[in-house]
Coordinates of C-alpha atoms and ligand atoms in Angstrom, one line a residue:
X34 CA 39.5 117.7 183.5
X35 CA 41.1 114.1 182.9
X36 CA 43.8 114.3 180.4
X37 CA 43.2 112.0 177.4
X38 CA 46.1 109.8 177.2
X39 CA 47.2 110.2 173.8
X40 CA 50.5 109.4 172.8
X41 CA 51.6 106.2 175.0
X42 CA 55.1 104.4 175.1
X43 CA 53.4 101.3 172.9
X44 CA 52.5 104.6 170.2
X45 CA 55.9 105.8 169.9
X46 CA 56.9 102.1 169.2
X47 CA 54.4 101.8 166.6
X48 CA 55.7 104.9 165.3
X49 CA 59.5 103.2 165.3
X50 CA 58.1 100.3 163.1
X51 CA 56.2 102.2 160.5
X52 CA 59.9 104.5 160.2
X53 CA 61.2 101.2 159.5
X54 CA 59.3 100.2 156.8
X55 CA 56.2 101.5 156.1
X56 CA 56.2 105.1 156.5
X57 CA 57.7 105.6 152.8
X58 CA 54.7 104.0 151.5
X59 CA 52.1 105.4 153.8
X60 CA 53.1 109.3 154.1
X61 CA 52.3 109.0 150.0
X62 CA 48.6 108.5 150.6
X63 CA 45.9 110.3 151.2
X64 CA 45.2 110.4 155.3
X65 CA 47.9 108.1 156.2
X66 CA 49.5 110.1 158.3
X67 CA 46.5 109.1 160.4
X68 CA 47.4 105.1 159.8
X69 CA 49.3 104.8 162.8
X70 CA 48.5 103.4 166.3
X71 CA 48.8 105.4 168.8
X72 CA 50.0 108.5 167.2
X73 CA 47.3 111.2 167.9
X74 CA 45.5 112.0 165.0
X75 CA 45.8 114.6 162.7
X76 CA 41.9 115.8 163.1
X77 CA 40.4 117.1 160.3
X78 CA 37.4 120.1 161.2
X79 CA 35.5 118.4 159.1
X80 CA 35.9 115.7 161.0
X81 CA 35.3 117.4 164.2
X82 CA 33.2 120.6 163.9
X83 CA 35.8 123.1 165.0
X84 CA 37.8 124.9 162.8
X85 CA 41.7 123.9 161.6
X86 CA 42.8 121.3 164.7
X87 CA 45.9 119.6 163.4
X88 CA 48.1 119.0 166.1
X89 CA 51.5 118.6 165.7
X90 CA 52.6 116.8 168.6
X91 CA 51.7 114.4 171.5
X92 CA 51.8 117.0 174.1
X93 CA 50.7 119.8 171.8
X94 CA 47.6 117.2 170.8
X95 CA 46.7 117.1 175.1
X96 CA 46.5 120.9 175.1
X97 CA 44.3 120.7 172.2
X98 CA 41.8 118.1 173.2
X99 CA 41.4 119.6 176.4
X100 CA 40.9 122.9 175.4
X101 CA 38.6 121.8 172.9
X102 CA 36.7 119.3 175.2
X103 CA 36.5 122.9 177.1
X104 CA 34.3 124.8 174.2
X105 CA 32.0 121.3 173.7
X106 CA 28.7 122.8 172.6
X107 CA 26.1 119.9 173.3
X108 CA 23.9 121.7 175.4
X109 CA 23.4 124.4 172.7
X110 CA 22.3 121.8 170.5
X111 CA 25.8 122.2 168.2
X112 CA 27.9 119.3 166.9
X113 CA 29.6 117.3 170.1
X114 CA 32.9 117.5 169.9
X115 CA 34.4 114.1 168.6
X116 CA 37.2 112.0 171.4
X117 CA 40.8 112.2 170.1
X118 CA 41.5 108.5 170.1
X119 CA 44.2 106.7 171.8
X120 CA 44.9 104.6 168.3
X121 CA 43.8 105.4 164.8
X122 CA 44.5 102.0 162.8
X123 CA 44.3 101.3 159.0
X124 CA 42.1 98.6 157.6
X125 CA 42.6 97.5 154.1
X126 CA 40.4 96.0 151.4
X127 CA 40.9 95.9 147.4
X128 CA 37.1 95.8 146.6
X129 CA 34.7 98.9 146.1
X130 CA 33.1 101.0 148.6
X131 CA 30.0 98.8 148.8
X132 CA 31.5 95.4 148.2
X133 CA 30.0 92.6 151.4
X134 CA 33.7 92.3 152.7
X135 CA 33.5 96.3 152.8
X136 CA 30.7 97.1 154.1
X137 CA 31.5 94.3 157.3
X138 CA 34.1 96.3 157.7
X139 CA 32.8 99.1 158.7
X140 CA 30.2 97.6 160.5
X141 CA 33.6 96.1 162.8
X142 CA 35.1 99.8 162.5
X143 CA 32.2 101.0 164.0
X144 CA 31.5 98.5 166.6
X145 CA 35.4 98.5 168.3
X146 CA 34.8 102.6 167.9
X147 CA 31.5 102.1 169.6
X148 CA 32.8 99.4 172.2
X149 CA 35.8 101.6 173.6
X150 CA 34.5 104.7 173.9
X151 CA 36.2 106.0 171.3
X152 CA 39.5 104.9 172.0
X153 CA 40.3 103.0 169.1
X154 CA 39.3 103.9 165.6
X155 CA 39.6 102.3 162.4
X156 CA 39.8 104.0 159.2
X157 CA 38.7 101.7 156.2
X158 CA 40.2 102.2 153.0
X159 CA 38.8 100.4 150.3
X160 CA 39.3 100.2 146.5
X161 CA 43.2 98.5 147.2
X162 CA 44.0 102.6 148.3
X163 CA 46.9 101.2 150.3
X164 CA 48.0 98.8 147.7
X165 CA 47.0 95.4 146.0
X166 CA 46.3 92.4 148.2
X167 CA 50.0 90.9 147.7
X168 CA 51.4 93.9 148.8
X169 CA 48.7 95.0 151.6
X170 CA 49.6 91.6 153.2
X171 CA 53.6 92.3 153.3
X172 CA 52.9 95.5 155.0
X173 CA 50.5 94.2 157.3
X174 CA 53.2 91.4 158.5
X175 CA 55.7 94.5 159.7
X176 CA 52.4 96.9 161.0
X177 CA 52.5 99.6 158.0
X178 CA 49.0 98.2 157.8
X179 CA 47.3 97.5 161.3
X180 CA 44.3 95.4 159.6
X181 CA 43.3 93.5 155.9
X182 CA 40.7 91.7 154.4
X183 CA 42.5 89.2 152.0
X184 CA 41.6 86.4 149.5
X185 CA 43.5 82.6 151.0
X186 CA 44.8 82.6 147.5
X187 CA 47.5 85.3 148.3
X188 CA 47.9 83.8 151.8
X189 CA 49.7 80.5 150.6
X190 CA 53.0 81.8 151.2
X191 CA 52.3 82.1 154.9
X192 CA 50.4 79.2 155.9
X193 CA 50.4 76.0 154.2
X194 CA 47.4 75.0 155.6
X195 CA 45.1 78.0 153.9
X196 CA 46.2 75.9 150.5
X197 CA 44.4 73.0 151.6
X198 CA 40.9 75.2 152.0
X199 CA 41.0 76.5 148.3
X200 CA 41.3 73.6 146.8
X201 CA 39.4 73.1 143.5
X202 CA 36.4 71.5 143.8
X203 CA 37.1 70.7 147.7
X204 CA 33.7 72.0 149.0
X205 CA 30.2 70.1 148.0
X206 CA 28.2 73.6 148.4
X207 CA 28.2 77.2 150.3
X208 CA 27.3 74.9 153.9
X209 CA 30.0 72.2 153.5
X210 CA 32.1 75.1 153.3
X211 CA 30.8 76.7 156.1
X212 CA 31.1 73.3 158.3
X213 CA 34.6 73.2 157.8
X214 CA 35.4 77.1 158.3
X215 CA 32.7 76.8 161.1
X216 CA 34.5 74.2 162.8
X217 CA 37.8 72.6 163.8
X218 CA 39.6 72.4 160.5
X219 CA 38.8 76.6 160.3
X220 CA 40.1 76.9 163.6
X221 CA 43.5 74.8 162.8
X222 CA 44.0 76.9 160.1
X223 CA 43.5 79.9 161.9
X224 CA 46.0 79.2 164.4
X225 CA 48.6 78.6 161.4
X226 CA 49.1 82.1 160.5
X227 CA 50.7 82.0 164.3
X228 CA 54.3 82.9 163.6
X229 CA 54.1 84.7 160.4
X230 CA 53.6 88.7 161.5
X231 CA 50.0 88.4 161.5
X232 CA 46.6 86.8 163.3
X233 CA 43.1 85.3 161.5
X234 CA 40.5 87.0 163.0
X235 CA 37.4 86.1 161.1
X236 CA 36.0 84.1 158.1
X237 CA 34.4 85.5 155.0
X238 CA 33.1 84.2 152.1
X239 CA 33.6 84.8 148.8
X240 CA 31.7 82.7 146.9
X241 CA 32.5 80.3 144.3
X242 CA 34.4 81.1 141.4
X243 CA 33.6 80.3 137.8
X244 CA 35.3 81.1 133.8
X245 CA 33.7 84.0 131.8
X246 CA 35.3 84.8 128.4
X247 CA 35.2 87.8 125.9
X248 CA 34.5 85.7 122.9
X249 CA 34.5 82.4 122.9
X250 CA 32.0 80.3 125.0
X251 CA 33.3 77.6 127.1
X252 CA 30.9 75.1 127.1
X253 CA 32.9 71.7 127.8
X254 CA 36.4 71.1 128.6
X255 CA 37.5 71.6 125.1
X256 CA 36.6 74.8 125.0
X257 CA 39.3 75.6 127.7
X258 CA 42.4 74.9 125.3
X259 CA 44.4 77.3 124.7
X260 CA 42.6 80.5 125.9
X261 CA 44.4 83.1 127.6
X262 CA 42.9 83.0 131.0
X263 CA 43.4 85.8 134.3
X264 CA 44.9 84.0 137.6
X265 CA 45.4 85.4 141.1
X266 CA 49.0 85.8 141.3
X267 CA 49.1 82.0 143.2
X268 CA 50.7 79.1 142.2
X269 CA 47.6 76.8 142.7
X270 CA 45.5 79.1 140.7
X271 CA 48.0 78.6 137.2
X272 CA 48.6 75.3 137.7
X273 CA 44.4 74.4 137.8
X274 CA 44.0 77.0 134.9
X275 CA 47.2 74.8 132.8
X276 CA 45.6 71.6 133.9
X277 CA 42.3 72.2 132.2
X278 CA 43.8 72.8 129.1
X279 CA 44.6 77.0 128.7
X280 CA 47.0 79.7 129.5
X281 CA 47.3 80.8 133.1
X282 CA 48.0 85.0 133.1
X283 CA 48.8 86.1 136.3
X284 CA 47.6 89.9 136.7
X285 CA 46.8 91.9 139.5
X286 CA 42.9 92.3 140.3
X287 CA 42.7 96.0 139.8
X288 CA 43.9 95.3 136.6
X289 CA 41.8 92.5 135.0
X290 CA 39.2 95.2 133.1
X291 CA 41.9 96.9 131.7
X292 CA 43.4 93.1 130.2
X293 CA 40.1 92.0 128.9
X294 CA 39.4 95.3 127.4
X295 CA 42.7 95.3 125.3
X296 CA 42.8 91.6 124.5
X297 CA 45.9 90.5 126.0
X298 CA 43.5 87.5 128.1
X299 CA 40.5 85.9 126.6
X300 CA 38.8 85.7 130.1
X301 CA 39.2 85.7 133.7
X302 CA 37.5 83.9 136.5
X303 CA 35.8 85.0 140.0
X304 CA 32.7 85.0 142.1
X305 CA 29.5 86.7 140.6
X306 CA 29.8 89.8 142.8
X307 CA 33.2 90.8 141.8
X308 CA 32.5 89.9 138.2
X309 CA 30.0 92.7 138.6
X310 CA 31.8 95.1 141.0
X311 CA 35.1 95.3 138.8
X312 CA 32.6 95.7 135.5
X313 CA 34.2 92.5 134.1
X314 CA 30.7 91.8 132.7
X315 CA 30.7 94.8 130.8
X316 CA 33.6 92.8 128.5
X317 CA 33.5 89.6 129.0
X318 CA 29.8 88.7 128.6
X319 CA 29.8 84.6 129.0
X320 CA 29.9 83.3 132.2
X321 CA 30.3 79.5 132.7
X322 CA 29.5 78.3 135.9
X323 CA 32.1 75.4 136.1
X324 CA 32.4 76.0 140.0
X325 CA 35.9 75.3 140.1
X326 CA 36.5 77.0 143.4
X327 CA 35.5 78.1 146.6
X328 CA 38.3 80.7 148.0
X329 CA 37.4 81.9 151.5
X330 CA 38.6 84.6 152.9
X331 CA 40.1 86.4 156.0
X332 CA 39.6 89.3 158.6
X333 CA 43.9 89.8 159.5
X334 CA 45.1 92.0 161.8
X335 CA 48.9 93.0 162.2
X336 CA 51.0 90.8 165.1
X337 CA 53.1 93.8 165.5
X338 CA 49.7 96.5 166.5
X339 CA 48.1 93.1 168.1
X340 CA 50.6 93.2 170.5
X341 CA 50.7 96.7 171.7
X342 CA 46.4 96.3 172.4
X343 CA 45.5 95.5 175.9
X344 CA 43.9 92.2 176.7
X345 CA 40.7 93.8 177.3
X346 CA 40.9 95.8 173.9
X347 CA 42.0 92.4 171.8
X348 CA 39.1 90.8 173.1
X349 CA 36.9 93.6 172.3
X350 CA 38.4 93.4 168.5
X351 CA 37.9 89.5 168.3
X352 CA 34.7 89.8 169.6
X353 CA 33.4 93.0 167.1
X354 CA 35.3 90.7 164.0
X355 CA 33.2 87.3 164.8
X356 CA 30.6 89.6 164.4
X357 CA 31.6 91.3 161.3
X358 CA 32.3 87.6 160.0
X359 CA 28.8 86.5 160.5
X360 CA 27.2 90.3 159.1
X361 CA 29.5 89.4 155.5
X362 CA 27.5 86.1 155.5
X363 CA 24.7 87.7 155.2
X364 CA 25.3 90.5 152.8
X365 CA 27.4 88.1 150.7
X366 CA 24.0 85.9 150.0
X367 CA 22.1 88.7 148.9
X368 CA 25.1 90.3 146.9
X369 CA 25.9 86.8 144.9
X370 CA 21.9 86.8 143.7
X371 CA 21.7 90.5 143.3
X372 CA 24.8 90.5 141.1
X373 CA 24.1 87.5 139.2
X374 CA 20.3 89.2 138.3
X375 CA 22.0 92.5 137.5
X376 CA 24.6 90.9 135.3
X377 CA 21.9 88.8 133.2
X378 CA 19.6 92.1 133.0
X379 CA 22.3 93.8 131.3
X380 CA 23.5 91.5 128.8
X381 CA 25.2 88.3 130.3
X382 CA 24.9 84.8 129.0
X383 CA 25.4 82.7 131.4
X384 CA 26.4 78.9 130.5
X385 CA 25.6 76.3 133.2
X386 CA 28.1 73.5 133.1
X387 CA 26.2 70.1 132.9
X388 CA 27.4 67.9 135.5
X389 CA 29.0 65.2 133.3
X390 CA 31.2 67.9 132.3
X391 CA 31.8 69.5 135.6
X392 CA 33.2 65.8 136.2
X393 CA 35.8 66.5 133.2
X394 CA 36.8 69.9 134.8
X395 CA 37.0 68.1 138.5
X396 CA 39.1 64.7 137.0
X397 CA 41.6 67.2 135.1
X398 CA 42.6 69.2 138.0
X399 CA 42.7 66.2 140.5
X400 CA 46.1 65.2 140.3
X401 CA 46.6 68.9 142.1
X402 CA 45.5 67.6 145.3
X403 CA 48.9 65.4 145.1
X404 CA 51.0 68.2 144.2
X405 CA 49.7 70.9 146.7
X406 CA 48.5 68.9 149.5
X407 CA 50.7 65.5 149.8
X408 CA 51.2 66.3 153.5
X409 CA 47.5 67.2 154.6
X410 CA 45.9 63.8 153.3
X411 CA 44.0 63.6 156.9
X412 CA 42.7 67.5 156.3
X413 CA 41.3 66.4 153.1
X414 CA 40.0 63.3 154.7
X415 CA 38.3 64.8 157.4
X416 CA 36.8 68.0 155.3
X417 CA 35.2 65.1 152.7
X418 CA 33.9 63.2 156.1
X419 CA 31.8 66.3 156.7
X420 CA 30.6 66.7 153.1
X421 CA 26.7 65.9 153.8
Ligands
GCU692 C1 38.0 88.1 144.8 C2 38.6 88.4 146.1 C3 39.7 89.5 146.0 C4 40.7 89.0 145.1 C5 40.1 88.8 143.7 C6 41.0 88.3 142.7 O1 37.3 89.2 144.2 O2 37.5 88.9 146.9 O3 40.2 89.6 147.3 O4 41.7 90.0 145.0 O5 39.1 87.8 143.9 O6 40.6 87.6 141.8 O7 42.2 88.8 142.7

């Protein structure tokens, strides 16, 4: 029988980088021991259907999978024994189990699994398991994380393009959006994170964002003044919250139930769906669509496990992530409506801004686009060119 190559060169280097800097972190949670390409994995007999298989070493691992591959069972209609994959890589994501971004996730998990034979799988960890976004993306640029789904708005720091794309009030609608991811300016962008440990693989959206308070309404621009209001932890994100009048409080997501159940912010802001996922609405109960922002977001993978993948098996991950990118879409559609209904079932007011003072919101933060975007006057040019 052919013996599975399961602990290669590229592994052990893998396994150098991880001692470096991410094992500390990693060993602490639950099947992390797992997270690491190339090292074979810990199988679980849950997992595979025969009893107690943890092997405790490459060579040890061989002997295992072989004599295992031995007992397979198919023809007696048991459980086929699962392939002990060349690479077991972590994917992380900081919303719920059944969140769009999640569930496309999977779907790619389950495609690349699919597409090599079993050679490379991808264990998803949702619910920010391996951390929040901030830190999920500093251990993705050394390989302690192997893949991410993150939010542009914690991405600033390592492209100064992806500023330009969350701009308030950049995007006409959901399609002028998708123009500009869609097409050149998406892929320039793309190509910036070149350089900074880690690789865009695919677009997903994330709606637009809008206010919702615990207690007092907002209804026009006054109504902003002096509230305590939940940021991202980004720079752009306080400085549009100070411009329209209130109190920026950066906090990290995971967090943000907890701060409007105690009082220390007055509101928060975000996209319908994680509004409802996180149970904001079951505090703050006014939502103001103000449509301050659209914040796309991005499919990352690790330079450092990039580089140790074939060409063939990079290809195969692109390929399975465009898809994934185009599946989120989808779900992300039905997820904004389905959230929005659910939200105003149980309880939500929602306030739609009138358009005269949507203009207030848009005139107060424009003086940002100076600030934040001085050097990519042509990007803005060009993504207003494709407006209708
Ligand atoms: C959205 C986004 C998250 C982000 C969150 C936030 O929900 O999908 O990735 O962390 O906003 O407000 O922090």
């Amino acid at each position: 029988m052919k013996r599975q190559r399961i602990f290669s060169f590229r592994g052990r280097r893998k396994c150098l980088l991880l001692s470096l800097g991410g094992i500390a972190l990693l060993s602490q949670l639950p099947g992390c021991s797992a997270a690491v390409a190339g090292e074979p994995k810990q199988t679980t007999s849950q997992e595979t259907g025969a009893a107690g298989m943890t092997p405790t070493s490459g060579e040890d691992t061989a002997k295992t999978a072989g004599a295992d591959a031995q007992q397979e069972r198919t023809q007696t209609g048991q459980a086929k024994q699962k392939k002990v994959p060349d690479y077991v890589l972590s994917y992380a994501d900081n919303q719920t189990g059944n969140y769009p971004t999640v569930q496309a996730a999977r779907r790619f998990a389950e495609q690349v699994n699919k597409e090599t034979d079993g050679r490379i799988e991808i264990r998803v960890y949702p619910n920010a398991e391996l951390g929040d976004e901030v830190s999920t993306v500093q251990q993705l640029t050394f390989g302690g994380i192997d893949f991410c789904r993150c939010s542009l708005s914690n991405l600033s720091d390592y492209s100064e393009e992806a500023i330009v794309l969350q701009m308030p009030y950049l995007y006409a609608d959901q399609e002028h959006m998708w123009r500009v991811l869609d097409g050149d300016i998406g892929a320039q962008v793309k190509q910036s994170f070149r350089g900074s440990g880690m690789l865009a693989l695919t677009w997903f959206d994330a709606g637009v964002r809008n206010f919702y308070t615990t207690d007092r309404e907002i209804r026009s621009l006054e109504d902003m003044q002096g509230l305590k209001i939940r940021v991202q932890q980004s720079a752009l994100a306080e400085d549009m919250v100070e411009a329209l009048g209130a109190e920026a409080v950066p906090i990290v997501y995971e967090a943000v139930k907890d701060a409007l159940r105690t009082g220390e912010i007055d509101g928060a802001e975000n996209n319908w769906a994680s509004y409802e996922a996180m149970e904001h609405d079951e505090i703050a109960r006014n939502y103001t669509v103000d449509e301050h922002m659209r914040v796309p977001e991005l499919m990352l993978v690790s330079s450092a496990t990039w580089e140790q993948l074939s060409p063939d098996d990079q290809a195969t991950i692109q390929r399975c992530a465009d898809a994934a990118g185009l599946y989120e879409r989808e779900l992300w559609t039905a997820r904004e409506a389905s959230a929005r209904e659910k939200c105003l079932r149980e309880g939500t007011v929602e306030i739609v801004l009138p358009e005269r003072e949507k203009k207030r919101f848009r005139d107060a933060v424009s003086p940002l686009y100076k600030k934040y975007c001085g050097d990519y006057a042509e990007l803005i040019d060009k993504i207003n060119e494709i407006r209708d």
